[in-house]
Amino acid sequence: MKFTRRGFIQNVGLGTAAGVISGTSLLSPIINAQTREAAMAGVFDGGVIQLNQNESARGPGPKTMQAIHSAISKRIGRGYAPDYLRELQASIIDHFDVGADNVLMSTGSTPILQGTVRAFCGADKPLVTAAPSFTTSEQTARQIGAAVKVIPLDSHLNIDLDAMVAASIGAGMVYLCNPNNPTGTVHGLAAMEAAIREIVRRSPTTKILVDEAYIDYVDASVMQTALPLAKEFSNVIIARTFSKAHGMAGLRVGYGLADSGTLDEINSAWGMGDVNMIGAIAALTAFEDTDHIAWERQENSEIRAFTVGALNDMGFDVPESHTNHIFPNLKRPASVVRAACIKSGISVGRDFPPLQETHCRISLGSREEMEKAVAVFRAVLS
C-alpha cells in the first residue's frame, strides 16, 4: 500500500490511522493537532471550538510569548543541557521555600502521576481514587495490574474525603485531585489537612498524591496548596503543571514537590522526560508573571459565570466550579450532547463514569467562543 505524508495526516485527522501511532485513540489530542497547511490558511482545530481538553484558549501571557520568541535562535542547537532549567528550578525552590532536592521537574504533571502509581502501588497495595476524577492514576494502576479502589463522589459532587480516608488503610497510594477534574469542585486546606492527617495516622506507609493542576484558577480565599503537609510528611506529594492557567499545554512542563527520598523513588519508577529550553524559559517567565495569572483567573471567572448563568437559565444544575471547566447535569448522556454539538462545530468533553448518562464536562474557552457555544447549547439542549 502506498503511504504518503499527506494521506497519513488526513487519515489521522479522520481517526482511521489512529492505530498507527502508539497510545492514540479516536479521542486523542492528535485528532486536533495542527498542520502547517492549516496554520498558513489561518484555520485552527479544523474550525471546531475545542471545549474538550481543559486547555487555555488564551495561551501564554504576553511576557511569556516574548520570552519564547527571544529564546528561538541557533542556541537551540546546543540544548542537551537545557538553558533556563536551573533558573526555573531555583525560582520554584525560592517561591515555595523548599530544598533543591524537593523539586522534580517533568514534561507536564502526567509523568509525576504515572511514576507515583508505579512506585507505590501493586496487587497488594491498591490505588484509592475518586470517580469521576482525572483518570491517569487509575489507568496506570490498571496497566501494571495494581488493585484499584474507586470511591464515588458525594451528593454535591465533591470528593468524599471521609470515604477516601476509610479506604486508605493498607493502600499504596491515595489520589486526591483538588480542584477535581471534571467537576471543578474544591476542598479547602482545613478539610484536606484533616483528611491527610487521618490517612497518615491510620495507614502510615500510604502515599498521598495531591494533584493541584487547576489551583491557579482558584481564589486563595477558597483553597490553598497542601504543600505544608508535604513539608511535614514524607508520604505527601504535590503535582503541578504549566498546562492549564499558564496556557502552556503544548510545551509540556510540570513538577512534583515532595520529600527527596519519595521523589527519588518516583523518578526511578518512571521517566520524567526532559524539559526543553523553550519550555523552561516559558515556564520561568510564566511562573514569575503573577500579574498575568491574576488576570487569567479573573477572565476565566467571568467567562465561567456567563456560561453557568446561561445553563441555569436553561434549567440545568451546575456544581460550583472553581476551574476552567464545568460539569453540568444536562439530563442526557454526554455522548448525545457531544454528537449534537459537534454538528455545529463545538467539541465538548468525554465520558466520565459513572455520571456519563447525565453529566458532560465543558471546558471554558474565550469569551467569543463561549458566546458561540452557549447559542449552540440553547439549540441542542432545548
XYZ file of N, CA and C in Angstrom, residues 115-322:
624
model
N 4.439 7.945 37.527
C 5.564 7.445 38.316
C 5.192 7.142 39.749
N 4.309 7.951 40.330
C 3.904 7.724 41.715
C 3.137 6.417 41.847
N 2.227 6.162 40.922
C 1.480 4.897 40.944
C 2.430 3.720 40.761
N 3.332 3.816 39.799
C 4.254 2.714 39.527
C 5.198 2.464 40.702
N 5.540 3.513 41.416
C 6.468 3.367 42.535
C 5.814 2.748 43.763
N 4.544 3.047 43.986
C 3.965 2.730 45.292
C 2.737 1.813 45.270
N 2.214 1.487 44.091
C 1.018 0.641 44.023
C 1.344 -0.734 43.440
N 0.518 -1.705 43.774
C 0.692 -3.060 43.271
C -0.538 -3.895 43.571
N -0.434 -5.184 43.306
C -1.578 -6.072 43.508
C -2.044 -6.075 44.956
N -1.100 -5.925 45.898
C -1.455 -5.913 47.316
C -1.360 -4.514 47.923
N -1.154 -3.516 47.074
C -1.080 -2.117 47.540
C -1.967 -1.268 46.626
N -3.244 -1.212 46.919
C -4.201 -0.582 45.999
C -3.996 0.918 45.823
N -4.463 1.384 44.681
C -4.670 2.815 44.473
C -6.083 3.142 44.931
N -6.225 4.212 45.706
C -7.540 4.716 46.083
C -7.774 6.009 45.313
N -8.846 6.062 44.547
C -9.141 7.242 43.742
C -10.641 7.501 43.743
N -11.020 8.703 43.358
C -12.434 9.076 43.305
C -12.974 8.875 41.892
N -14.305 8.871 41.783
C -14.942 8.786 40.466
C -16.249 9.571 40.477
N -16.391 10.494 39.495
C -15.407 10.783 38.453
C -14.292 11.703 38.939
N -13.096 11.433 38.429
C -11.937 12.275 38.685
C -10.982 12.085 37.517
N -9.840 12.745 37.560
C -8.860 12.580 36.495
C -8.352 11.146 36.532
N -8.246 10.517 35.379
C -8.096 9.065 35.330
C -6.683 8.547 35.067
N -5.687 9.412 34.912
C -4.345 8.921 34.599
C -3.826 7.965 35.665
N -4.015 8.296 36.935
C -3.537 7.411 38.006
C -4.234 6.060 37.944
N -5.545 6.073 37.764
C -6.299 4.820 37.693
C -5.881 3.997 36.475
N -5.735 4.644 35.333
C -5.327 3.930 34.123
C -3.953 3.291 34.302
N -3.041 4.027 34.934
C -1.697 3.499 35.168
C -1.741 2.298 36.096
N -2.539 2.393 37.154
C -2.664 1.276 38.096
C -3.172 0.024 37.390
N -4.164 0.183 36.545
C -4.719 -0.981 35.847
C -3.708 -1.546 34.848
N -2.899 -0.681 34.248
C -1.884 -1.146 33.305
C -0.851 -2.044 33.980
N -0.506 -1.733 35.226
C 0.529 -2.512 35.918
C -0.059 -3.627 36.778
N -1.371 -3.808 36.723
C -2.012 -4.869 37.480
C -2.205 -4.561 38.950
N -2.171 -3.298 39.307
C -2.394 -2.908 40.699
C -3.884 -2.920 41.017
N -4.197 -3.183 42.270
C -5.588 -3.123 42.709
C -6.047 -1.670 42.746
N -7.333 -1.454 42.507
C -7.889 -0.098 42.485
C -9.172 -0.064 43.310
N -9.251 0.897 44.212
C -10.485 1.163 44.954
C -11.046 2.493 44.464
N -12.233 2.456 43.883
C -12.852 3.655 43.322
C -13.953 4.129 44.268
N -13.834 5.368 44.732
C -14.763 5.931 45.707
C -15.663 6.958 45.016
N -16.982 6.770 45.044
C -17.886 7.743 44.409
C -17.804 9.111 45.078
N -18.111 10.152 44.316
C -18.219 11.491 44.880
C -19.440 11.560 45.784
N -19.489 12.598 46.631
C -20.659 12.749 47.490
C -21.812 13.379 46.707
N -22.903 13.660 47.387
C -24.113 14.142 46.707
C -23.942 15.519 46.087
N -22.918 16.263 46.521
C -22.644 17.586 45.955
C -21.539 17.531 44.898
N -21.153 16.323 44.532
C -20.076 16.075 43.565
C -18.730 16.582 44.059
N -18.540 16.554 45.370
C -17.230 16.779 45.976
C -16.560 15.430 46.214
N -15.240 15.402 46.245
C -14.543 14.187 46.648
C -14.940 13.869 48.087
N -15.362 12.633 48.327
C -15.803 12.196 49.652
C -14.567 11.857 50.489
N -14.063 12.848 51.196
C -12.812 12.669 51.934
C -12.933 11.609 53.025
N -14.060 11.558 53.712
C -14.232 10.545 54.762
C -14.143 9.140 54.181
N -14.777 8.934 53.042
C -14.734 7.615 52.405
C -13.335 7.299 51.879
N -12.636 8.305 51.392
C -11.264 8.100 50.918
C -10.367 7.703 52.086
N -10.546 8.352 53.220
C -9.765 8.011 54.411
C -10.034 6.567 54.820
N -11.299 6.192 54.859
C -11.665 4.833 55.268
C -11.062 3.779 54.342
N -10.957 4.101 53.054
C -10.433 3.145 52.074
C -8.910 3.118 52.029
N -8.267 4.044 52.711
C -6.819 4.210 52.578
C -6.001 3.183 53.345
N -6.599 2.495 54.305
C -5.834 1.580 55.152
C -5.212 0.468 54.304
N -3.895 0.408 54.323
C -3.174 -0.597 53.554
C -2.978 -0.260 52.096
N -3.449 0.896 51.664
C -3.320 1.284 50.253
C -1.888 1.697 49.931
N -1.526 1.541 48.669
C -0.231 2.040 48.239
C -0.243 3.545 48.075
N -1.371 4.059 47.554
C -1.465 5.493 47.295
C -2.913 5.937 47.273
N -3.159 7.141 47.765
C -4.452 7.807 47.641
C -4.269 8.989 46.703
N -5.096 9.061 45.673
C -5.028 10.158 44.699
C -6.140 11.154 44.981
N -5.760 12.401 45.259
C -6.709 13.474 45.539
C -6.510 14.590 44.523
N -7.437 14.721 43.599
C -7.380 15.780 42.589
C -8.135 16.988 43.143
N -7.394 18.024 43.525
C -8.003 19.178 44.184
C -7.399 20.468 43.636
N -8.170 21.223 42.827
C -9.564 21.055 42.408
C -9.746 19.782 41.580
N -10.967 19.253 41.660
C -11.227 17.992 40.972
C -11.576 18.216 39.502
N -11.092 17.321 38.684
C -11.438 17.260 37.269
C -12.231 15.961 37.085
N -13.494 16.020 36.665
C -14.129 17.036 35.820
C -15.069 18.010 36.528
N -15.269 17.882 37.820
C -16.340 18.643 38.469
C -15.986 20.091 38.745
N -14.687 20.391 38.916
C -14.271 21.749 39.257
C -14.454 22.088 40.720
N -14.930 21.125 41.518
C -15.165 21.360 42.941
C -13.853 21.297 43.717
N -13.835 21.952 44.886
C -12.603 22.019 45.671
C -12.883 21.724 47.143
N -11.826 21.329 47.832
C -11.818 21.262 49.292
C -10.794 22.272 49.797
N -11.148 23.028 50.821
C -10.221 23.965 51.425
C -9.126 23.248 52.192
N -8.122 24.013 52.617
C -6.961 23.416 53.271
C -7.334 22.705 54.569
N -8.274 23.256 55.325
C -8.643 22.629 56.603
C -9.175 21.220 56.391
N -10.053 21.054 55.403
C -10.609 19.730 55.124
C -9.536 18.781 54.600
N -8.683 19.282 53.714
C -7.609 18.453 53.171
C -6.636 18.046 54.276
N -6.299 18.991 55.130
C -5.360 18.691 56.216
C -5.923 17.627 57.151
N -7.191 17.761 57.510
C -7.805 16.778 58.401
C -7.784 15.388 57.777
N -8.106 15.304 56.484
C -8.129 14.010 55.807
C -6.730 13.416 55.694
N -5.771 14.228 55.299
C -4.405 13.728 55.120
C -3.812 13.278 56.448
N -4.023 14.049 57.483
C -3.507 13.647 58.801
C -4.132 12.326 59.257
N -5.404 12.144 58.957
C -6.070 10.910 59.362
C -5.558 9.723 58.554
N -5.282 9.931 57.269
C -4.698 8.856 56.460
C -3.329 8.471 57.006
N -2.511 9.480 57.306
C -1.175 9.215 57.849
C -1.273 8.465 59.178
N -2.248 8.820 59.995
C -2.414 8.157 61.296
C -2.850 6.703 61.125
N -3.813 6.482 60.230
C -4.360 5.133 60.067
C -3.465 4.227 59.233
N -2.787 4.798 58.256
C -2.008 3.992 57.306
C -0.697 4.710 56.988
N 0.272 4.663 57.912
C 1.481 5.491 57.817
C 2.324 5.287 56.565
N 2.228 4.123 55.924
C 3.068 3.880 54.743
C 2.390 4.277 53.434
N 1.120 4.649 53.494
C 0.383 5.018 52.283
C 0.822 6.384 51.779
N 1.108 6.467 50.485
C 1.449 7.748 49.877
C 0.164 8.488 49.496
N 0.233 9.809 49.524
C -0.922 10.652 49.198
C -0.492 11.644 48.128
N -1.054 11.519 46.944
C -0.728 12.418 45.835
C -1.843 13.443 45.679
N -1.503 14.707 45.863
C -2.461 15.796 45.694
C -2.167 16.473 44.359
N -3.087 16.338 43.428
C -2.941 16.893 42.083
C -3.544 18.297 42.070
N -2.687 19.312 41.976
C -3.125 20.704 42.017
C -3.017 21.375 40.648
N -3.346 20.630 39.601
C -3.215 21.148 38.237
C -3.990 22.441 38.016
N -5.130 22.585 38.692
C -6.017 23.730 38.427
C -6.000 24.771 39.541
N -5.052 24.700 40.449
C -5.069 25.576 41.617
C -4.949 27.050 41.252
N -4.283 27.361 40.141
C -4.097 28.766 39.769
C -5.389 29.436 39.339
N -6.431 28.657 39.102
C -7.734 29.237 38.765
C -8.573 29.554 40.005
N -8.122 29.133 41.173
C -8.931 29.231 42.383
C -8.504 30.425 43.222
N -9.485 31.178 43.699
C -9.202 32.290 44.596
C -8.614 31.751 45.901
N -7.618 32.451 46.425
C -6.925 31.990 47.631
C -7.841 31.901 48.840
N -8.955 32.624 48.810
C -9.894 32.556 49.932
C -10.675 31.245 49.947
N -10.646 30.530 48.830
C -11.412 29.284 48.701
C -10.561 28.065 49.037
N -9.344 28.016 48.523
C -8.447 26.897 48.819
C -7.002 27.347 48.727
N -6.146 26.596 49.383
C -4.714 26.839 49.343
C -4.006 25.513 49.081
N -2.760 25.604 48.710
C -1.989 24.402 48.428
C -1.836 23.530 49.670
N -1.726 22.236 49.436
C -1.457 21.286 50.517
C 0.040 21.104 50.747
N 0.860 21.975 50.169
C 2.311 21.855 50.301
C 2.791 21.804 51.753
N 2.210 22.587 52.684
C 2.680 22.467 54.077
C 2.650 21.034 54.599
N 1.697 20.244 54.129
C 1.618 18.849 54.563
C 2.689 17.996 53.898
N 3.084 18.358 52.667
C 4.180 17.656 52.005
C 5.503 17.967 52.692
N 5.624 19.155 53.254
C 6.826 19.503 54.009
C 6.878 18.748 55.335
N 5.722 18.473 55.896
C 5.652 17.796 57.193
C 5.748 16.282 57.072
N 5.104 15.724 56.042
C 5.042 14.265 55.904
C 5.759 13.818 54.631
N 6.619 12.817 54.758
C 7.389 12.346 53.602
C 6.537 11.586 52.597
N 5.319 11.211 52.983
C 4.483 10.443 52.054
C 3.432 11.288 51.348
N 3.540 12.614 51.407
C 2.623 13.502 50.686
C 3.358 14.119 49.499
N 2.761 14.028 48.322
C 3.355 14.547 47.082
C 2.391 15.547 46.458
N 2.919 16.662 45.984
C 2.130 17.666 45.272
C 2.522 17.635 43.797
N 1.540 17.575 42.900
C 1.797 17.624 41.454
C 1.276 18.939 40.900
N 2.101 19.615 40.107
C 1.730 20.886 39.479
C 2.057 20.836 37.983
N 1.398 21.706 37.212
C 1.635 21.768 35.771
C 1.517 23.196 35.268
N 2.187 23.469 34.157
C 2.046 24.751 33.464
C 1.055 24.644 32.302
N 0.347 23.526 32.199
C -0.516 23.274 31.047
C -1.870 23.951 31.123
N -2.287 24.410 32.288
C -3.650 24.909 32.462
C -3.676 26.435 32.486
N -3.687 27.049 33.653
C -3.817 28.509 33.731
C -2.660 29.230 33.049
N -1.482 28.611 33.027
C -0.332 29.247 32.377
C -0.381 29.116 30.856
N -1.309 28.317 30.331
C -1.529 28.251 28.892
C -0.419 27.600 28.097
N 0.274 26.611 28.681
C 1.438 26.027 28.021
C 1.295 24.522 27.799
N 0.087 24.056 27.490
C -0.133 22.615 27.320
C 0.773 22.024 26.240
N 1.050 22.789 25.199
C 1.863 22.287 24.104
C 3.351 22.255 24.385
N 3.783 22.830 25.511
C 5.210 22.870 25.835
C 5.615 21.824 26.862
N 4.647 21.222 27.547
C 4.882 20.095 28.444
C 5.894 20.403 29.547
N 5.469 21.149 30.542
C 6.300 21.431 31.711
C 5.459 21.236 32.970
N 5.972 20.468 33.903
C 5.316 20.276 35.187
C 6.358 19.944 36.231
N 5.902 19.702 37.456
C 6.852 19.366 38.513
C 6.130 18.752 39.703
N 6.905 18.025 40.504
C 6.403 17.475 41.748
C 7.156 18.071 42.911
N 6.471 18.207 44.037
C 7.062 18.718 45.272
C 6.864 17.670 46.357
N 7.953 17.220 46.972
C 7.835 16.177 47.992
C 9.182 15.975 48.679
N 9.199 15.064 49.626
C 10.427 14.620 50.275
C 11.398 14.086 49.227
N 12.680 14.337 49.414
C 13.668 13.958 48.403
C 13.687 12.452 48.157
N 13.586 11.661 49.220
C 13.578 10.217 49.049
C 12.363 9.731 48.285
N 11.225 10.349 48.547
C 9.997 9.996 47.832
C 10.124 10.320 46.350
N 10.671 11.495 46.047
C 10.857 11.883 44.646
C 11.843 10.959 43.943
N 12.877 10.511 44.656
C 13.834 9.575 44.060
C 13.138 8.277 43.655
N 12.244 7.797 44.498
C 11.511 6.567 44.180
C 10.612 6.762 42.963
N 9.961 7.917 42.890
C 9.091 8.208 41.744
C 9.909 8.283 40.463
N 11.029 8.980 40.531
C 11.882 9.171 39.358
C 12.484 7.851 38.890
N 12.760 6.954 39.826
C 13.316 5.645 39.470
C 12.270 4.735 38.838
N 11.006 4.971 39.195
C 9.937 4.094 38.712
C 9.490 4.427 37.302
N 9.665 5.684 36.881
C 9.135 6.103 35.583
C 9.875 7.350 35.123
N 10.211 7.410 33.841
C 10.921 8.565 33.318
C 10.087 9.835 33.350
N 10.718 10.934 33.714
C 10.026 12.222 33.794
C 10.118 13.014 32.494
N 10.909 12.504 31.531
C 11.116 13.257 30.299
C 12.082 14.404 30.535
N 12.458 15.082 29.476
C 13.391 16.205 29.566
C 12.685 17.494 29.179
N 12.594 18.424 30.108
C 12.037 19.741 29.802
C 13.005 20.454 28.870
N 12.524 20.924 27.719
C 13.418 21.574 26.764
C 13.595 23.056 27.085
N 14.554 23.690 26.419
C 14.906 25.064 26.790
C 13.782 26.059 26.495
N 12.992 25.830 25.457
C 11.878 26.741 25.173
C 10.813 26.603 26.260
N 10.524 25.369 26.635
C 9.585 25.155 27.725
C 10.087 25.747 29.023
N 11.394 25.644 29.263
C 11.963 26.143 30.518
C 11.879 27.661 30.618
N 12.234 28.380 29.551
C 12.172 29.845 29.619
C 10.724 30.317 29.671
N 9.840 29.603 28.992
C 8.422 29.958 29.047
C 7.874 29.753 30.450
N 8.192 28.620 31.055
C 7.697 28.329 32.402
C 8.285 29.291 33.426
N 9.563 29.593 33.296
C 10.202 30.539 34.215
C 9.522 31.896 34.160
N 9.279 32.380 32.952
C 8.638 33.692 32.789
C 7.206 33.662 33.303
N 6.478 32.612 32.965
C 5.083 32.499 33.401
C 4.978 32.386 34.913
N 5.874 31.632 35.516
C 5.847 31.419 36.963
C 6.030 32.731 37.719
N 6.840 33.612 37.154
C 7.132 34.881 37.825
C 6.172 35.998 37.428
N 5.340 35.758 36.423
C 4.399 36.785 35.950
C 3.078 36.659 36.713
N 3.096 37.090 37.952
C 1.908 36.949 38.803
C 0.761 37.845 38.352
N 1.076 38.958 37.716
C 0.007 39.840 37.230
C -0.828 39.137 36.166
N -0.157 38.420 35.272
C -0.909 37.747 34.211
C -1.773 36.626 34.769
N -1.259 35.863 35.721
C -2.058 34.752 36.238
C -3.268 35.280 36.990
N -3.129 36.442 37.624
C -4.287 37.063 38.286
C -5.319 37.485 37.246
N -4.845 38.032 36.121
C -5.758 38.410 35.038
C -6.450 37.177 34.460
N -5.686 36.127 34.230
C -6.241 34.883 33.682
C -7.316 34.324 34.614
N -7.046 34.366 35.895
C -8.021 33.860 36.873
C -9.319 34.659 36.805
N -9.205 35.985 36.742
C -10.393 36.838 36.698
C -11.151 36.667 35.382
N -10.426 36.615 34.285
C -11.049 36.437 32.974
C -11.828 35.121 32.932
N -11.203 34.068 33.398
C -11.861 32.766 33.420
C -13.083 32.777 34.331
N -12.976 33.472 35.460
C -14.097 33.547 36.401
C -15.312 34.210 35.767
N -15.071 35.283 35.019
C -16.180 35.988 34.373
C -16.806 35.137 33.265
N -15.975 34.451 32.509
C -16.482 33.575 31.445
C -17.268 32.412 32.048
N -16.766 31.878 33.142
C -17.472 30.783 33.824
C -18.840 31.242 34.329
N -18.887 32.439 34.927
C -20.159 32.960 35.437
C -21.170 33.129 34.307
N -20.705 33.622 33.157
C -21.584 33.785 31.996
C -22.140 32.436 31.541
N -21.262 31.441 31.444
C -21.667 30.130 30.936
C -22.591 29.412 31.914
N -22.235 29.441 33.186
C -23.078 28.802 34.201
C -24.442 29.480 34.264
N -24.443 30.816 34.194
C -25.708 31.542 34.213
C -26.608 31.154 33.057
N -26.012 30.995 31.879
C -26.797 30.604 30.708
C -27.385 29.204 30.882
N -26.592 28.276 31.391
C -27.089 26.915 31.600
C -28.154 26.876 32.693
N -27.965 27.681 33.732
C -29.001 27.775 34.768
C -30.308 28.287 34.182
N -30.208 29.283 33.297
C -31.406 29.829 32.652
C -32.126 28.770 31.820
N -31.356 27.817 31.299
C -31.956 26.734 30.515
C -32.540 25.639 31.400
N -32.332 25.754 32.710
C -32.893 24.777 33.636
C -31.952 23.676 34.069
N -30.642 23.880 33.870
C -29.675 22.845 34.217
C -28.865 23.236 35.446
N -28.643 22.267 36.327
C -27.828 22.476 37.519
C -26.356 22.298 37.176
N -25.522 23.166 37.769
C -24.080 23.096 37.551
C -23.387 23.104 38.910
N -22.652 22.054 39.272
C -21.902 22.072 40.531
C -20.964 23.276 40.572
N -20.746 23.812 41.761
C -19.910 25.010 41.880
C -18.472 24.697 41.470
N -18.059 25.282 40.375
C -16.719 25.061 39.841
C -15.821 26.250 40.154
N -14.541 25.946 40.397
C -13.540 26.985 40.615
C -12.411 26.856 39.592
